[in-house]
Amino acid sequence: MNSSQLIGNEALKTHLENAAKRDAFGHAYILHGPRGSGKRTLAGFLSAAILCSSQSGRPCFRCSHCRKVQKGIHPDVVTVDAGGKEIGVGQIRELRKDAYIRPNEAAKKIYILPAGETMNFAAQNAMLKLLEEGPSHAVFLILTETPEALLPTVRSRCVELGLSPLTAEEMEPLLRERFPEKSSEELRSAARRSGGAAGRALELLEGNPGTGELPQAFAEVLSRKSEWDLLSFCVGREKTDRDTLGAFLEDCEAMLTESLRVKMAGGEDGEFGGAAALLARSLTKSEIAGTIDILRRLGGYCRNNNAGTGHVLGMLAAGCWEMIH
């Protein structure tokens, strides 16, 4: 198996390599991981491996099946996409009818559900019946960010493959290849802010707004320990969009983490340099650690809830002031 096409996730690669060697792929998989972690890439890779006609090194990416999967034109790879809406029982019943039709070209027929968590209860029960009684030539790939949203009975009948977060070092060759014009600092920042999801890092580099010098300005405000300055800083940014605010919170968390290292071990040669050193001089270790916790919680809140940016910034001002004064 040419597992070099997959970045990181060594345990996952080993599992797939062993399955390819034994020609022992399962009939149903749940591919889970956060947004941008590579679930669709893995689904395409797994589809090619299952349909590949090579006798060794599957997927070979040279045979007709592999090339068609890569181009998204294989007639035996079917994507069931509700366009962001709920998948109902009717769609699963239609899928069931199609599944009983023999494959067009390959020995197997693969069905990809890009957002498995959008199946409602009735749809999942219909899917369960298909997993239990479906034809032997059908393979199902259920992609989801939240596997716990699937019924335990559905999960128990699938092989679960989880994508782990990538390190910045694992991501860097991909990011460098796609964005050779970007500086090393920009690539590292995108990798760090992505939470280990290569797709998210690419989105950030493709034009999602950055935070510029805002983290450094925030460091100066924190160092002054002035309630008025802190409130003014946050209130002045209430019109910030959620993506920019989320990136700002992540950058500030990284900056405070760097300042904690500076305070404990010295030096100013990190990504945030003087700003991290300023915080190390101005705040105690407990104040820095507490502020990191606030930023981390608000970052998660900003990503996972439909909260207004003004509300999040208000919580930031109140939480930081309580921590540092």
mmCIF file of C-alpha atoms in Angstrom:
data_model
loop_
_atom_site.group_PDB
_atom_site.id
_atom_site.type_symbol
_atom_site.label_atom_id
_atom_site.label_comp_id
_atom_site.label_asym_id
_atom_site.label_seq_id
_atom_site.Cartn_x
_atom_site.Cartn_y
_atom_site.Cartn_z
ATOM 1 C CA MET A 1 0.000 0.000 0.000
ATOM 2 C CA ASN A 2 1.339 3.408 -0.982
ATOM 3 C CA SER A 3 0.666 4.958 2.415
ATOM 4 C CA SER A 4 2.983 7.895 1.685
ATOM 5 C CA GLN A 5 -0.122 9.645 0.349
ATOM 6 C CA LEU A 6 -1.349 9.938 3.952
ATOM 7 C CA ILE A 7 0.306 12.408 6.341
ATOM 8 C CA GLY A 8 1.038 11.296 9.906
ATOM 9 C CA ASN A 9 -1.374 8.821 11.533
ATOM 10 C CA GLU A 10 1.154 5.977 11.581
ATOM 11 C CA ALA A 11 -1.121 3.544 13.454
ATOM 12 C CA LEU A 12 -3.864 4.130 10.902
ATOM 13 C CA LYS A 13 -1.438 3.525 8.037
ATOM 14 C CA THR A 14 -0.293 0.260 9.594
ATOM 15 C CA HIS A 15 -3.906 -0.905 9.909
ATOM 16 C CA LEU A 16 -4.621 -0.132 6.245
ATOM 17 C CA GLU A 17 -1.374 -1.701 5.048
ATOM 18 C CA ASN A 18 -2.197 -4.938 6.883
ATOM 19 C CA ALA A 19 -5.736 -4.958 5.476
ATOM 20 C CA ALA A 20 -4.374 -4.457 1.944
ATOM 21 C CA LYS A 21 -1.821 -7.261 2.290
ATOM 22 C CA ARG A 22 -4.509 -9.708 3.437
ATOM 23 C CA ASP A 23 -7.203 -8.292 1.123
ATOM 24 C CA ALA A 24 -9.248 -8.039 4.306
ATOM 25 C CA PHE A 25 -11.052 -4.724 4.062
ATOM 26 C CA GLY A 26 -14.235 -4.390 6.088
ATOM 27 C CA HIS A 27 -17.706 -3.850 4.666
ATOM 28 C CA ALA A 28 -18.317 -0.674 6.689
ATOM 29 C CA TYR A 29 -16.090 2.030 8.176
ATOM 30 C CA ILE A 30 -16.601 5.100 10.328
ATOM 31 C CA LEU A 31 -13.920 7.684 9.513
ATOM 32 C CA HIS A 32 -13.875 10.316 12.228
ATOM 33 C CA GLY A 33 -11.870 13.412 13.061
ATOM 34 C CA PRO A 34 -12.290 17.186 13.363
ATOM 35 C CA ARG A 35 -13.034 19.445 10.404
ATOM 36 C CA GLY A 36 -10.088 19.578 8.040
ATOM 37 C CA SER A 37 -8.420 16.476 9.480
ATOM 38 C CA GLY A 38 -8.503 14.592 6.153
ATOM 39 C CA LYS A 39 -11.615 12.412 6.350
ATOM 40 C CA ARG A 40 -12.472 12.907 2.672
ATOM 41 C CA THR A 41 -8.849 12.297 1.691
ATOM 42 C CA LEU A 42 -8.862 9.082 3.699
ATOM 43 C CA ALA A 43 -12.181 8.035 2.132
ATOM 44 C CA GLY A 44 -10.736 8.511 -1.349
ATOM 45 C CA PHE A 45 -7.558 6.671 -0.408
ATOM 46 C CA LEU A 46 -9.505 3.778 1.115
ATOM 47 C CA SER A 47 -11.842 3.624 -1.903
ATOM 48 C CA ALA A 48 -8.861 3.384 -4.250
ATOM 49 C CA ALA A 49 -7.269 0.664 -2.109
ATOM 50 C CA ILE A 50 -10.471 -1.414 -2.089
ATOM 51 C CA LEU A 51 -11.104 -1.114 -5.850
ATOM 52 C CA CYS A 52 -7.457 -1.248 -7.017
ATOM 53 C CA SER A 53 -6.722 -4.039 -9.518
ATOM 54 C CA SER A 54 -3.014 -4.282 -8.692
ATOM 55 C CA GLN A 55 -1.768 -7.501 -7.152
ATOM 56 C CA SER A 56 0.543 -5.619 -4.779
ATOM 57 C CA GLY A 57 0.996 -2.154 -3.350
ATOM 58 C CA ARG A 58 -2.678 -1.219 -3.224
ATOM 59 C CA PRO A 59 -3.677 1.420 -4.057
ATOM 60 C CA CYS A 60 -1.228 1.619 -6.958
ATOM 61 C CA PHE A 61 -2.586 4.954 -8.301
ATOM 62 C CA ARG A 62 -1.813 3.646 -11.807
ATOM 63 C CA CYS A 63 -4.640 1.266 -12.689
ATOM 64 C CA SER A 64 -7.914 2.442 -14.217
ATOM 65 C CA HIS A 65 -9.802 2.085 -10.927
ATOM 66 C CA CYS A 66 -7.293 4.165 -8.944
ATOM 67 C CA ARG A 67 -7.136 6.902 -11.567
ATOM 68 C CA LYS A 68 -10.916 7.188 -11.748
ATOM 69 C CA VAL A 69 -11.231 7.345 -7.963
ATOM 70 C CA GLN A 70 -8.614 10.107 -7.854
ATOM 71 C CA LYS A 71 -10.493 12.076 -10.522
ATOM 72 C CA GLY A 72 -13.837 11.533 -8.774
ATOM 73 C CA ILE A 73 -15.403 9.787 -11.788
ATOM 74 C CA HIS A 74 -15.510 6.119 -10.749
ATOM 75 C CA PRO A 75 -19.056 4.797 -11.349
ATOM 76 C CA ASP A 76 -18.777 2.454 -8.373
ATOM 77 C CA VAL A 77 -17.994 5.191 -5.833
ATOM 78 C CA VAL A 78 -21.223 6.922 -4.824
ATOM 79 C CA THR A 79 -21.365 9.958 -2.512
ATOM 80 C CA VAL A 80 -24.537 10.435 -0.463
ATOM 81 C CA ASP A 81 -24.502 14.148 0.359
ATOM 82 C CA ALA A 82 -27.530 16.013 1.712
ATOM 83 C CA GLY A 83 -25.930 19.409 1.150
ATOM 84 C CA GLY A 84 -25.764 20.244 4.843
ATOM 85 C CA LYS A 85 -29.337 19.158 5.521
ATOM 86 C CA GLU A 86 -30.545 16.210 7.579
ATOM 87 C CA ILE A 87 -30.301 12.789 5.945
ATOM 88 C CA GLY A 88 -33.714 11.166 6.213
ATOM 89 C CA VAL A 89 -34.900 7.593 6.022
ATOM 90 C CA GLY A 90 -36.025 8.096 2.419
ATOM 91 C CA GLN A 91 -32.472 8.762 1.266
ATOM 92 C CA ILE A 92 -31.168 5.653 3.018
ATOM 93 C CA ARG A 93 -33.928 3.563 1.423
ATOM 94 C CA GLU A 94 -32.895 4.878 -1.999
ATOM 95 C CA LEU A 95 -29.297 4.039 -1.124
ATOM 96 C CA ARG A 96 -30.421 0.535 -0.193
ATOM 97 C CA LYS A 97 -32.113 0.048 -3.577
ATOM 98 C CA ASP A 98 -28.983 1.185 -5.387
ATOM 99 C CA ALA A 99 -26.741 -0.999 -3.237
ATOM 100 C CA TYR A 100 -28.435 -4.140 -4.547
ATOM 101 C CA ILE A 101 -27.520 -3.222 -8.125
ATOM 102 C CA ARG A 102 -24.281 -4.934 -9.114
ATOM 103 C CA PRO A 103 -21.134 -2.796 -9.530
ATOM 104 C CA ASN A 104 -20.507 -1.325 -12.978
ATOM 105 C CA GLU A 105 -16.782 -2.003 -13.310
ATOM 106 C CA ALA A 106 -15.180 -3.109 -10.050
ATOM 107 C CA ALA A 107 -15.736 -6.025 -7.698
ATOM 108 C CA LYS A 108 -17.077 -3.695 -5.009
ATOM 109 C CA LYS A 109 -19.381 -0.698 -4.857
ATOM 110 C CA ILE A 110 -18.546 2.017 -2.324
ATOM 111 C CA TYR A 111 -20.945 4.468 -0.691
ATOM 112 C CA ILE A 112 -19.518 7.547 1.035
ATOM 113 C CA LEU A 113 -21.600 9.538 3.544
ATOM 114 C CA PRO A 114 -19.578 12.757 4.137
ATOM 115 C CA ALA A 115 -21.664 13.876 7.148
ATOM 116 C CA GLY A 116 -22.891 10.733 8.861
ATOM 117 C CA GLU A 117 -23.964 12.600 11.992
ATOM 118 C CA THR A 118 -26.736 14.292 9.970
ATOM 119 C CA MET A 119 -28.644 11.006 9.671
ATOM 120 C CA ASN A 120 -31.757 11.222 11.833
ATOM 121 C CA PHE A 121 -32.860 8.386 14.100
ATOM 122 C CA ALA A 122 -35.019 6.676 11.476
ATOM 123 C CA ALA A 123 -32.282 6.988 8.860
ATOM 124 C CA GLN A 124 -29.730 5.437 11.209
ATOM 125 C CA ASN A 125 -32.037 2.513 11.912
ATOM 126 C CA ALA A 126 -32.480 1.992 8.174
ATOM 127 C CA MET A 127 -28.706 2.224 7.787
ATOM 128 C CA LEU A 128 -28.279 -0.367 10.534
ATOM 129 C CA LYS A 129 -30.459 -2.820 8.621
ATOM 130 C CA LEU A 130 -28.411 -2.210 5.487
ATOM 131 C CA LEU A 131 -25.173 -2.803 7.390
ATOM 132 C CA GLU A 132 -26.565 -6.070 8.742
ATOM 133 C CA GLU A 133 -28.249 -7.401 5.612
ATOM 134 C CA GLY A 134 -26.695 -5.542 2.683
ATOM 135 C CA PRO A 135 -25.102 -7.255 -0.324
ATOM 136 C CA SER A 136 -21.520 -8.465 -0.011
ATOM 137 C CA HIS A 137 -20.311 -6.214 -2.829
ATOM 138 C CA ALA A 138 -21.349 -3.014 -0.984
ATOM 139 C CA VAL A 139 -18.914 -1.069 1.221
ATOM 140 C CA PHE A 140 -19.997 1.904 3.344
ATOM 141 C CA LEU A 141 -17.751 4.768 4.476
ATOM 142 C CA ILE A 142 -19.438 6.983 7.078
ATOM 143 C CA LEU A 143 -17.547 10.221 7.735
ATOM 144 C CA THR A 144 -18.237 12.251 10.853
ATOM 145 C CA GLU A 145 -16.770 14.836 13.198
ATOM 146 C CA THR A 146 -18.847 13.394 16.063
ATOM 147 C CA PRO A 147 -18.982 9.579 16.090
ATOM 148 C CA GLU A 148 -20.910 9.720 19.367
ATOM 149 C CA ALA A 149 -23.841 11.138 17.364
ATOM 150 C CA LEU A 150 -24.208 7.733 15.708
ATOM 151 C CA LEU A 151 -26.237 4.957 17.312
ATOM 152 C CA PRO A 152 -24.132 2.451 19.284
ATOM 153 C CA THR A 153 -25.630 -0.329 17.158
ATOM 154 C CA VAL A 154 -24.432 1.389 13.982
ATOM 155 C CA ARG A 155 -20.959 1.943 15.416
ATOM 156 C CA SER A 156 -20.683 -1.656 16.569
ATOM 157 C CA ARG A 157 -21.078 -2.882 12.982
ATOM 158 C CA CYS A 158 -18.362 -0.652 11.558
ATOM 159 C CA VAL A 159 -14.595 -0.484 11.772
ATOM 160 C CA GLU A 160 -13.751 2.901 13.309
ATOM 161 C CA LEU A 161 -10.730 4.755 11.952
ATOM 162 C CA GLY A 162 -9.877 7.942 13.826
ATOM 163 C CA LEU A 163 -7.625 10.622 12.373
ATOM 164 C CA SER A 164 -5.169 12.052 14.904
ATOM 165 C CA PRO A 165 -4.033 15.706 14.933
ATOM 166 C CA LEU A 166 -0.864 16.330 12.931
ATOM 167 C CA THR A 167 2.204 18.042 14.297
ATOM 168 C CA ALA A 168 3.490 21.230 12.677
ATOM 169 C CA GLU A 169 6.507 19.245 11.449
ATOM 170 C CA GLU A 170 4.266 16.685 9.730
ATOM 171 C CA MET A 171 2.221 19.432 8.070
ATOM 172 C CA GLU A 172 5.079 21.660 6.941
ATOM 173 C CA PRO A 173 6.044 19.767 3.714
ATOM 174 C CA LEU A 174 2.424 19.842 2.514
ATOM 175 C CA LEU A 175 1.959 23.514 3.375
ATOM 176 C CA ARG A 176 5.312 24.434 1.801
ATOM 177 C CA GLU A 177 4.399 22.573 -1.398
ATOM 178 C CA ARG A 178 1.019 24.307 -1.676
ATOM 179 C CA PHE A 179 2.202 27.772 -0.595
ATOM 180 C CA PRO A 180 5.879 28.194 -1.566
ATOM 181 C CA GLU A 181 5.484 31.980 -1.436
ATOM 182 C CA LYS A 182 4.562 31.994 2.273
ATOM 183 C CA SER A 183 7.175 32.598 4.954
ATOM 184 C CA SER A 184 8.127 29.927 7.475
ATOM 185 C CA GLU A 185 6.470 32.021 10.189
ATOM 186 C CA GLU A 186 3.169 32.086 8.267
ATOM 187 C CA LEU A 187 3.277 28.331 7.716
ATOM 188 C CA ARG A 188 4.036 27.632 11.381
ATOM 189 C CA SER A 189 1.274 29.977 12.517
ATOM 190 C CA ALA A 190 -1.282 28.294 10.244
ATOM 191 C CA ALA A 191 -0.182 24.833 11.394
ATOM 192 C CA ARG A 192 -0.474 25.807 15.044
ATOM 193 C CA ARG A 193 -3.837 27.545 14.670
ATOM 194 C CA SER A 194 -5.268 24.609 12.709
ATOM 195 C CA GLY A 195 -5.405 22.368 15.765
ATOM 196 C CA GLY A 196 -3.538 19.647 13.868
ATOM 197 C CA ALA A 197 -5.970 19.621 10.905
ATOM 198 C CA ALA A 198 -4.137 20.019 7.592
ATOM 199 C CA GLY A 199 -7.311 21.065 5.777
ATOM 200 C CA ARG A 200 -7.895 23.855 8.272
ATOM 201 C CA ALA A 201 -4.264 25.011 7.909
ATOM 202 C CA LEU A 202 -4.727 25.198 4.137
ATOM 203 C CA GLU A 203 -7.920 27.217 4.607
ATOM 204 C CA LEU A 204 -6.076 29.679 6.819
ATOM 205 C CA LEU A 205 -3.309 30.105 4.263
ATOM 206 C CA GLU A 206 -5.802 30.464 1.413
ATOM 207 C CA GLY A 207 -7.116 33.687 2.821
ATOM 208 C CA ASN A 208 -8.914 33.338 6.123
ATOM 209 C CA PRO A 209 -8.098 36.514 8.038
ATOM 210 C CA GLY A 210 -4.992 36.629 10.188
ATOM 211 C CA THR A 211 -4.507 38.490 13.441
ATOM 212 C CA GLY A 212 -1.554 40.723 12.522
ATOM 213 C CA GLU A 213 -0.103 42.502 15.547
ATOM 214 C CA LEU A 214 -3.184 42.051 17.763
ATOM 215 C CA PRO A 215 -1.600 39.443 20.072
ATOM 216 C CA GLN A 216 1.336 41.780 20.725
ATOM 217 C CA ALA A 217 -1.079 44.649 21.455
ATOM 218 C CA PHE A 218 -2.988 42.377 23.836
ATOM 219 C CA ALA A 219 0.287 41.541 25.597
ATOM 220 C CA GLU A 220 0.914 45.236 26.209
ATOM 221 C CA VAL A 221 -2.600 45.675 27.623
ATOM 222 C CA LEU A 222 -2.208 42.699 29.964
ATOM 223 C CA SER A 223 1.200 43.911 31.120
ATOM 224 C CA ARG A 224 -0.281 47.253 32.246
ATOM 225 C CA LYS A 225 -2.869 45.494 34.434
ATOM 226 C CA SER A 226 -5.387 48.268 33.798
ATOM 227 C CA GLU A 227 -9.087 47.366 33.857
ATOM 228 C CA TRP A 228 -9.917 50.368 31.676
ATOM 229 C CA ASP A 229 -7.278 49.472 29.064
ATOM 230 C CA LEU A 230 -8.460 45.865 28.997
ATOM 231 C CA LEU A 231 -12.111 46.865 28.529
ATOM 232 C CA SER A 232 -11.206 49.426 25.858
ATOM 233 C CA PHE A 233 -9.179 46.844 23.929
ATOM 234 C CA CYS A 234 -12.021 44.289 23.924
ATOM 235 C CA VAL A 235 -14.892 46.723 23.315
ATOM 236 C CA GLY A 236 -13.003 48.226 20.386
ATOM 237 C CA ARG A 237 -13.066 44.870 18.601
ATOM 238 C CA GLU A 238 -16.720 43.871 18.988
ATOM 239 C CA LYS A 239 -17.246 43.918 15.201
ATOM 240 C CA THR A 240 -14.541 41.300 14.654
ATOM 241 C CA ASP A 241 -15.843 38.252 12.769
ATOM 242 C CA ARG A 242 -15.798 34.868 14.497
ATOM 243 C CA ASP A 243 -13.000 33.367 12.385
ATOM 244 C CA THR A 244 -10.666 36.256 13.152
ATOM 245 C CA LEU A 245 -11.622 36.209 16.831
ATOM 246 C CA GLY A 246 -10.990 32.467 17.038
ATOM 247 C CA ALA A 247 -7.575 32.901 15.401
ATOM 248 C CA PHE A 248 -6.782 35.768 17.794
ATOM 249 C CA LEU A 249 -7.644 33.664 20.853
ATOM 250 C CA GLU A 250 -5.504 30.780 19.563
ATOM 251 C CA ASP A 251 -2.563 33.102 18.878
ATOM 252 C CA CYS A 252 -2.865 34.674 22.327
ATOM 253 C CA GLU A 253 -2.970 31.239 23.946
ATOM 254 C CA ALA A 254 0.230 30.317 22.097
ATOM 255 C CA MET A 255 1.816 33.635 23.110
ATOM 256 C CA LEU A 256 0.971 33.124 26.811
ATOM 257 C CA THR A 257 2.252 29.543 26.625
ATOM 258 C CA GLU A 258 5.514 30.856 25.204
ATOM 259 C CA SER A 259 5.685 33.476 27.961
ATOM 260 C CA LEU A 260 5.343 30.744 30.576
ATOM 261 C CA ARG A 261 8.310 28.924 29.031
ATOM 262 C CA VAL A 262 10.285 32.184 29.014
ATOM 263 C CA LYS A 263 9.464 32.790 32.682
ATOM 264 C CA MET A 264 10.572 29.318 33.663
ATOM 265 C CA ALA A 265 13.582 28.870 31.357
ATOM 266 C CA GLY A 266 14.485 32.311 29.976
ATOM 267 C CA GLY A 267 15.132 33.387 26.384
ATOM 268 C CA GLU A 268 13.182 35.459 23.839
ATOM 269 C CA ASP A 269 13.722 33.508 20.623
ATOM 270 C CA GLY A 270 10.197 32.111 20.206
ATOM 271 C CA GLU A 271 7.538 33.114 17.691
ATOM 272 C CA PHE A 272 6.282 35.986 19.867
ATOM 273 C CA GLY A 273 9.706 37.125 21.105
ATOM 274 C CA GLY A 274 9.481 40.409 22.992
ATOM 275 C CA ALA A 275 5.729 40.155 23.635
ATOM 276 C CA ALA A 276 6.160 36.818 25.405
ATOM 277 C CA ALA A 277 9.096 38.212 27.388
ATOM 278 C CA LEU A 278 7.043 41.262 28.412
ATOM 279 C CA LEU A 279 4.296 39.029 29.790
ATOM 280 C CA ALA A 280 6.863 36.868 31.573
ATOM 281 C CA ARG A 281 8.173 39.969 33.354
ATOM 282 C CA SER A 282 4.754 41.466 34.126
ATOM 283 C CA LEU A 283 2.679 38.475 35.251
ATOM 284 C CA THR A 284 3.174 35.712 37.786
ATOM 285 C CA LYS A 285 3.221 32.066 36.754
ATOM 286 C CA SER A 286 -0.263 31.525 38.179
ATOM 287 C CA GLU A 287 -1.591 34.605 36.351
ATOM 288 C CA ILE A 288 -0.143 33.375 33.062
ATOM 289 C CA ALA A 289 -1.469 29.837 33.569
ATOM 290 C CA GLY A 290 -4.917 31.138 34.511
ATOM 291 C CA THR A 291 -5.060 33.411 31.463
ATOM 292 C CA ILE A 292 -4.055 30.502 29.215
ATOM 293 C CA ASP A 293 -6.980 28.529 30.622
ATOM 294 C CA ILE A 294 -9.375 31.421 29.934
ATOM 295 C CA LEU A 295 -8.154 31.766 26.342
ATOM 296 C CA ARG A 296 -8.409 28.023 25.751
ATOM 297 C CA ARG A 297 -11.961 27.834 27.083
ATOM 298 C CA LEU A 298 -13.099 30.873 25.112
ATOM 299 C CA GLY A 299 -11.426 29.538 21.966
ATOM 300 C CA GLY A 300 -13.416 26.317 22.267
ATOM 301 C CA TYR A 301 -16.565 28.292 23.030
ATOM 302 C CA CYS A 302 -16.026 30.446 19.944
ATOM 303 C CA ARG A 303 -15.508 27.405 17.689
ATOM 304 C CA ASN A 304 -18.289 25.185 18.985
ATOM 305 C CA ASN A 305 -21.102 27.569 19.880
ATOM 306 C CA ASN A 306 -23.082 30.164 17.990
ATOM 307 C CA ALA A 307 -21.902 32.915 20.343
ATOM 308 C CA GLY A 308 -21.651 36.559 19.345
ATOM 309 C CA THR A 309 -18.151 37.995 19.214
ATOM 310 C CA GLY A 310 -19.146 40.824 21.560
ATOM 311 C CA HIS A 311 -20.224 38.283 24.172
ATOM 312 C CA VAL A 312 -16.952 36.352 23.860
ATOM 313 C CA LEU A 313 -14.886 39.550 24.089
ATOM 314 C CA GLY A 314 -16.829 40.616 27.174
ATOM 315 C CA MET A 315 -16.057 37.273 28.799
ATOM 316 C CA LEU A 316 -12.405 37.724 27.811
ATOM 317 C CA ALA A 317 -12.157 41.148 29.454
ATOM 318 C CA ALA A 318 -13.925 40.039 32.642
ATOM 319 C CA GLY A 319 -12.006 36.776 32.936
ATOM 320 C CA CYS A 320 -8.580 38.299 32.344
ATOM 321 C CA TRP A 321 -9.185 41.180 34.755
ATOM 322 C CA GLU A 322 -10.294 38.789 37.478
ATOM 323 C CA MET A 323 -7.154 36.730 36.877
ATOM 324 C CA ILE A 324 -4.498 39.479 36.840
ATOM 325 C CA HIS A 325 -5.601 42.216 39.241
#
